[in-house]
XYZ file of N, CA, C and O in Angstrom:
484
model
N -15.857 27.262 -4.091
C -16.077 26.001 -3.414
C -16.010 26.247 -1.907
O -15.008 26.680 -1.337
N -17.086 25.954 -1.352
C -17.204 26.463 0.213
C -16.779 25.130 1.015
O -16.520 25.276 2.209
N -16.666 23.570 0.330
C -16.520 22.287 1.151
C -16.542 21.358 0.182
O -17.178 21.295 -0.870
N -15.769 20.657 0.675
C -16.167 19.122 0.076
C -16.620 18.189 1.269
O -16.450 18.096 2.485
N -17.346 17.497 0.160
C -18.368 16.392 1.515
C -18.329 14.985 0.946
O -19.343 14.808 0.272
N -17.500 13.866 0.964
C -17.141 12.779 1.371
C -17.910 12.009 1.832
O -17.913 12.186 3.050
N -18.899 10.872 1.422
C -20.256 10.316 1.108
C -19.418 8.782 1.425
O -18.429 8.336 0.843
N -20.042 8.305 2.323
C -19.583 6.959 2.224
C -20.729 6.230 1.871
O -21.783 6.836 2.066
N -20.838 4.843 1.302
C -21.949 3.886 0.803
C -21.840 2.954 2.072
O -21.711 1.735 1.958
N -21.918 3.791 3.639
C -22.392 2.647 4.088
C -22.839 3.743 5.373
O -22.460 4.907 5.497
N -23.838 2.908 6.341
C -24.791 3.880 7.311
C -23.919 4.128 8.481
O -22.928 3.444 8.736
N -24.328 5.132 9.178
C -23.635 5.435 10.624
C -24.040 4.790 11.810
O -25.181 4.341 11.708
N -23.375 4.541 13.159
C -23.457 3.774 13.829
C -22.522 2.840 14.100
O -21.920 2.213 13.228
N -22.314 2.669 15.663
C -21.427 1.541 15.876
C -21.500 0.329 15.196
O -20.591 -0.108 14.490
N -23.101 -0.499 15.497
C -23.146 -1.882 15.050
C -22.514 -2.077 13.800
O -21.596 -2.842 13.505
N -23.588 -0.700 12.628
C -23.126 -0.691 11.181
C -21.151 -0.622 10.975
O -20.693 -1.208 9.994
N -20.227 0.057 11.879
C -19.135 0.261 11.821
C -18.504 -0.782 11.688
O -17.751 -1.042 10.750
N -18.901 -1.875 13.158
C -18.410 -3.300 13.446
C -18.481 -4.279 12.381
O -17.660 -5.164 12.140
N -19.678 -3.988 11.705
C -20.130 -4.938 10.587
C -19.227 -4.829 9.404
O -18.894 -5.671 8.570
N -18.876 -3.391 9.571
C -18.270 -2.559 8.047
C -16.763 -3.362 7.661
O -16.282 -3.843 6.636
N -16.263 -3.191 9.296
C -14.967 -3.705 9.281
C -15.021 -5.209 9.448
O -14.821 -5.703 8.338
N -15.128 -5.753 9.979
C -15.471 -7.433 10.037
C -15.748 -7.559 7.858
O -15.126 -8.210 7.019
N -16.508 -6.945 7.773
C -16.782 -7.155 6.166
C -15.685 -6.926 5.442
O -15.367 -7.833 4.672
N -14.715 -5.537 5.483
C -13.911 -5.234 4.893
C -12.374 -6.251 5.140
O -11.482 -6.369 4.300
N -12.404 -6.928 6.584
C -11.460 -7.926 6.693
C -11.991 -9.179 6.330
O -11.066 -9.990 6.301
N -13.063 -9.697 6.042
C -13.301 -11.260 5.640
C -13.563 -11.190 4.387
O -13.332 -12.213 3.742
N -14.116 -9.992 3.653
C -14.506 -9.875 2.099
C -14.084 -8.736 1.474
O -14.870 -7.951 0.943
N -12.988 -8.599 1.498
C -12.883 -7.147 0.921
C -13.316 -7.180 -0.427
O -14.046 -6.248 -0.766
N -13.066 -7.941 -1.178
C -14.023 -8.001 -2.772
C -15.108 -7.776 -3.018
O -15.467 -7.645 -4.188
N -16.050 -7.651 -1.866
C -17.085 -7.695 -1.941
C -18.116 -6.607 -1.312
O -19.344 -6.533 -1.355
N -16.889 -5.608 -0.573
C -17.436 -4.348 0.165
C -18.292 -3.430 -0.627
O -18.302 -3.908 -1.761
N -18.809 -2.659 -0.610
C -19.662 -1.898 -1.052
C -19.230 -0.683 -1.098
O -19.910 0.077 -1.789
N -18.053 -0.124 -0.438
C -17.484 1.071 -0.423
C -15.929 1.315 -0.361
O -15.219 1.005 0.596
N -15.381 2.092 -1.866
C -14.572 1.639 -2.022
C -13.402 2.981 -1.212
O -12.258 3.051 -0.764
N -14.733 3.956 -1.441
C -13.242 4.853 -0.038
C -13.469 4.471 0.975
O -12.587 4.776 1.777
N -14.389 3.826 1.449
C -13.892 3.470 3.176
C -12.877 2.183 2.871
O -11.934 1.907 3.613
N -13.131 1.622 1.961
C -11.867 0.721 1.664
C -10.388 1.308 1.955
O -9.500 1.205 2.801
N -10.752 2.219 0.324
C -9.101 2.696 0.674
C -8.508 3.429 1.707
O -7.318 3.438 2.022
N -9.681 4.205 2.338
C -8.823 5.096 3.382
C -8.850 5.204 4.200
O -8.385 6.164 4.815
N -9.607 3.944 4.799
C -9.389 3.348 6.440
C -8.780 1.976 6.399
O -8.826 1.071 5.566
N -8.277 2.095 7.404
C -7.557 0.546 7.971
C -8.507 0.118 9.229
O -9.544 0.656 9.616
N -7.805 -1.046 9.751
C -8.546 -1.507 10.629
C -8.828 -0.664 11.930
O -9.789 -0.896 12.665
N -7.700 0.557 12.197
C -8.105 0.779 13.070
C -8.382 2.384 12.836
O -7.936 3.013 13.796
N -8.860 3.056 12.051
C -9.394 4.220 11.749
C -8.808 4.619 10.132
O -8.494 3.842 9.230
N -8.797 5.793 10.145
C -8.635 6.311 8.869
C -7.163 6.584 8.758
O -6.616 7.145 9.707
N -6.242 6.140 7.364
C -4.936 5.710 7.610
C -4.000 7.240 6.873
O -4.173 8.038 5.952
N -2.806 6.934 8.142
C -1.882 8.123 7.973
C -1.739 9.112 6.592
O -1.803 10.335 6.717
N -1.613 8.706 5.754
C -1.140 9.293 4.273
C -2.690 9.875 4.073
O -2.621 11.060 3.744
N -3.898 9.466 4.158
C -4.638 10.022 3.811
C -4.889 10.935 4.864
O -4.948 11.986 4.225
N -5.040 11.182 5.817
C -5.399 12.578 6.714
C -3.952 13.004 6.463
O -3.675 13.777 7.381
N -2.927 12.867 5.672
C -2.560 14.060 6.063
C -2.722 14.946 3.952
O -2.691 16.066 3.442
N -2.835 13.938 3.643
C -3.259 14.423 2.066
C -4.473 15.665 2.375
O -4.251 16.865 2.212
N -5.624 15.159 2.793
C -6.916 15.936 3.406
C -6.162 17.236 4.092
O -6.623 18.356 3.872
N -4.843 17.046 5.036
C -4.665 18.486 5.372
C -4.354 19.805 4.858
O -4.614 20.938 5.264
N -3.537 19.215 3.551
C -2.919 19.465 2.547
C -4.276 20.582 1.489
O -4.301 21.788 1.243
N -4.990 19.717 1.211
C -6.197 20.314 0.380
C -6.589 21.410 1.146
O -7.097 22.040 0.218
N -6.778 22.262 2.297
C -7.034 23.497 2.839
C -8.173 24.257 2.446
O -8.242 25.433 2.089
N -9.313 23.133 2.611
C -10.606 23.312 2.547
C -11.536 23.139 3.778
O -10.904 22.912 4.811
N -12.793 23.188 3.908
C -13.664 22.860 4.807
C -13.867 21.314 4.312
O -13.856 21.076 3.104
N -14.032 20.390 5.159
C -14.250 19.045 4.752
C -15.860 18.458 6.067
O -15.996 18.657 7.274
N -16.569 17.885 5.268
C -17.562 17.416 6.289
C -17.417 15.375 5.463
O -17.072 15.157 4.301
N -17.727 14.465 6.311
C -17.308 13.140 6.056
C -18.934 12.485 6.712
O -19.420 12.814 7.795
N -19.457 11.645 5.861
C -20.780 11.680 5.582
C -20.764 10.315 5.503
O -19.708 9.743 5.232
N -22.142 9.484 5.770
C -22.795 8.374 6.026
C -23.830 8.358 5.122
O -24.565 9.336 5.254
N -24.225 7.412 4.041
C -25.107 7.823 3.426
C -26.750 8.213 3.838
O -27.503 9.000 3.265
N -26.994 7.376 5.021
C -27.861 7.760 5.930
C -27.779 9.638 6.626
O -28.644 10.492 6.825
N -26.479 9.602 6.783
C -26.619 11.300 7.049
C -26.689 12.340 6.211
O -27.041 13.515 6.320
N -26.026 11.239 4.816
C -26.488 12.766 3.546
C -28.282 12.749 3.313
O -28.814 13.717 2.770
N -28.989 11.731 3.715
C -30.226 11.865 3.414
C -31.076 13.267 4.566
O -31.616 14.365 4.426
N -30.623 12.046 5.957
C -30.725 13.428 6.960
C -30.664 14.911 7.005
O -31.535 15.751 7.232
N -28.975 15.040 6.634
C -28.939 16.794 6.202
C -29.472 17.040 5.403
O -30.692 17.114 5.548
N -28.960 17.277 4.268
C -28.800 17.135 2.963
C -30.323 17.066 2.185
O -30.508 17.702 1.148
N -31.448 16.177 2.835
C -32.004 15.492 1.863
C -31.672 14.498 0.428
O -32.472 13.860 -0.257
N -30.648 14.599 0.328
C -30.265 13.636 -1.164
C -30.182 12.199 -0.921
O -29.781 11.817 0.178
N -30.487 11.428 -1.746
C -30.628 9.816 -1.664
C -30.336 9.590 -3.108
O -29.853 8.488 -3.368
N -30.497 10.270 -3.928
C -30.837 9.588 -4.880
C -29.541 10.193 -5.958
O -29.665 11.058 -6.825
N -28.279 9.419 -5.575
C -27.349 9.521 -6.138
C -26.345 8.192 -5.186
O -26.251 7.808 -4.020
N -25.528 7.736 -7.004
C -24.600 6.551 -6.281
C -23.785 7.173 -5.700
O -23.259 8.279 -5.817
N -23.672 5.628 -4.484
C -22.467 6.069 -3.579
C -21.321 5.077 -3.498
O -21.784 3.937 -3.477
N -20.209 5.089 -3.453
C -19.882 6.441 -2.746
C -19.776 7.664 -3.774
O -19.860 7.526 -4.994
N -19.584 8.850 -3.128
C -19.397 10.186 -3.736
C -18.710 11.123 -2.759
O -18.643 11.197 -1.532
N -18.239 11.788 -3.754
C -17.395 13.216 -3.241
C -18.378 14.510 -3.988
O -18.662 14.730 -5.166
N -18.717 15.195 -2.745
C -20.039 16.005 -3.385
C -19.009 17.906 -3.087
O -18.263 18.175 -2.146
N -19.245 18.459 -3.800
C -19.151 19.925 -2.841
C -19.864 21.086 -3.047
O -20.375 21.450 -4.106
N -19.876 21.700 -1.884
C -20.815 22.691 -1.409
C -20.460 23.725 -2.038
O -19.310 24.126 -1.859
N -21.449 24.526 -3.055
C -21.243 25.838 -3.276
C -22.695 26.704 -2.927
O -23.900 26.454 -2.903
N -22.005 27.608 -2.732
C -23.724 28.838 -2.785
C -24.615 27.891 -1.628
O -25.773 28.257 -1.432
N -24.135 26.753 -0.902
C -24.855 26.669 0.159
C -25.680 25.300 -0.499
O -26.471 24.657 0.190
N -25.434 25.020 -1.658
C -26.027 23.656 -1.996
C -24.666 23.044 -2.175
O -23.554 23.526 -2.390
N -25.124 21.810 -2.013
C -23.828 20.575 -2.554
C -24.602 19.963 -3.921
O -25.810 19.955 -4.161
N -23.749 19.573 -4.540
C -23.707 19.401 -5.934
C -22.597 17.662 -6.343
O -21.461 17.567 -5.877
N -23.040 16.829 -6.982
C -21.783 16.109 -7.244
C -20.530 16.482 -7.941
O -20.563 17.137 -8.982
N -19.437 16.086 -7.400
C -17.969 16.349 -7.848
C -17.215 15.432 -8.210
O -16.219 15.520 -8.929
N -17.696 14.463 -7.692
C -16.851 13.157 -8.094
C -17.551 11.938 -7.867
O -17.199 11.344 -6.848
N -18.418 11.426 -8.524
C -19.011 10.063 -9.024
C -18.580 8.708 -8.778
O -17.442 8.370 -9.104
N -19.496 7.784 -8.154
C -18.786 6.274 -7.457
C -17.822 5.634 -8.286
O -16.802 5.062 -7.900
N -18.393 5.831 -9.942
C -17.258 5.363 -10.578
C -16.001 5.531 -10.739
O -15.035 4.771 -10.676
N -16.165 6.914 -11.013
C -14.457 7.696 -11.089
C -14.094 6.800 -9.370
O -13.186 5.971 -9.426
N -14.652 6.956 -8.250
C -13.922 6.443 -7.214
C -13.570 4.876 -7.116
O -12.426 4.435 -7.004
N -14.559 4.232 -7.167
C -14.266 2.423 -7.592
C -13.507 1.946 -8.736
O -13.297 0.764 -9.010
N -13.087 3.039 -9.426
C -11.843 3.468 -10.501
C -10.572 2.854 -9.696
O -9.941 1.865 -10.070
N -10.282 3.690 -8.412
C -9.442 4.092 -7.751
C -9.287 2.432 -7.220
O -10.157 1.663 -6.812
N -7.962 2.255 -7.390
C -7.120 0.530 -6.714
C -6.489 1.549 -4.841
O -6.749 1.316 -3.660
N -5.826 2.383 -5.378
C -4.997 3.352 -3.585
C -5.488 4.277 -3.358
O -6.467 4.631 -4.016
N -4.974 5.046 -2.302
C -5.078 6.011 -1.779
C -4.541 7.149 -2.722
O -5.163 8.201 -2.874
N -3.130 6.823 -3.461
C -2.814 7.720 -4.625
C -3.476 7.547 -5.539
O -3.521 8.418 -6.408
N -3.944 6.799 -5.615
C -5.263 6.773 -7.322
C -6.263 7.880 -6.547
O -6.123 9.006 -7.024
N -7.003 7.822 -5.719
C -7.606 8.580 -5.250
C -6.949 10.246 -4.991
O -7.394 11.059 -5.801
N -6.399 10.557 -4.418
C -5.330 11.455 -4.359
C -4.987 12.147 -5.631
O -4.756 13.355 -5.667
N -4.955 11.308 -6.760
C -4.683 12.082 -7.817
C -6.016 12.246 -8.292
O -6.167 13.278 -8.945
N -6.889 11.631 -8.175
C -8.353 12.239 -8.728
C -8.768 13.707 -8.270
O -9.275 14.521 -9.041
N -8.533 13.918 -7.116
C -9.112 14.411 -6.410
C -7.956 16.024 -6.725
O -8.458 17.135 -6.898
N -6.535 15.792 -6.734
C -6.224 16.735 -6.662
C -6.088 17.802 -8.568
O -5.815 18.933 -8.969
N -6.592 16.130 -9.249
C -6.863 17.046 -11.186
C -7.915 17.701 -10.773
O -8.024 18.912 -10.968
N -8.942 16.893 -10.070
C -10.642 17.795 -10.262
C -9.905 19.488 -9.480
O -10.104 20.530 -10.104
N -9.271 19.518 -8.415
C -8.980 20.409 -7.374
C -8.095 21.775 -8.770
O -8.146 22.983 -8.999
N -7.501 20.737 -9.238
C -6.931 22.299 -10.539
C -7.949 22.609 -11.459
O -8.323 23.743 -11.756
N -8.333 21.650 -11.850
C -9.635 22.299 -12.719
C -10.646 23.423 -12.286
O -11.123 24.406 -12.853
N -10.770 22.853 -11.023
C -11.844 23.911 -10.198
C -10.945 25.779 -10.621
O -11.440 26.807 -11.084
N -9.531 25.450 -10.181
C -8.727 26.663 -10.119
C -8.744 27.304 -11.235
O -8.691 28.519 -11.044
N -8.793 27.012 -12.296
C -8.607 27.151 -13.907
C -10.199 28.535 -13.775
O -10.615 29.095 -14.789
């Protein structure tokens, strides 16, 4: 595993950002993305999770679904997703569902760190 790449279901850009959060504080039921849900707060991405991410001791790239089309070329997979890079392609690793699964940051956290032993196995 050369990276994991962290797919959000929503586009890059300030305006889109402003919108994201204004959305995520007046409707959170109704957001479209459930890790930028869980693992940002209002005012960036929240403590326990960067330091979980430091913990994992990987290459990490954090993605816009507009920018996985850009790099990447891929569109045509739900988002959000946790994708990772091997042999120089990215591949899916973890599926919107398994993530909109996820109620916290430890629901997430533990997804992430079963798939992470399996990989080891």
């Amino acid at each position: 595993m050369e990276k994991i790449i962290f797919v959000y279901n929503a586009d890059s850009g300030l305006f889109n950002s402003l919108t994201d959060t204004a959305h995520k504080l007046l409707s959170p039921g109704t957001y479209s993305c459930n890790l930028c849900a869980i693992t940002f707060g209002s005012f960036g991405m929240k403590k326990d999770w960067k330091e979980f991410l430091k913990s994992i001791n990987l290459p990490m790239e954090f993605l816009h679904r507009n920018e996985l089309k850009k790099i990447y070329g891929i569109s045509n997979i739900n988002l959000p997703a946790i994708l990772i890079k091997e042999e120089n392609e990215p591949k899916l690793w973890i599926n919107s569902e398994s993530i909109n699964l996820c109620k916290s940051i430890d629901d997430l956290k533990q997804l992430i760190t079963s798939k992470l032993q399996i990989e080891k196995l």
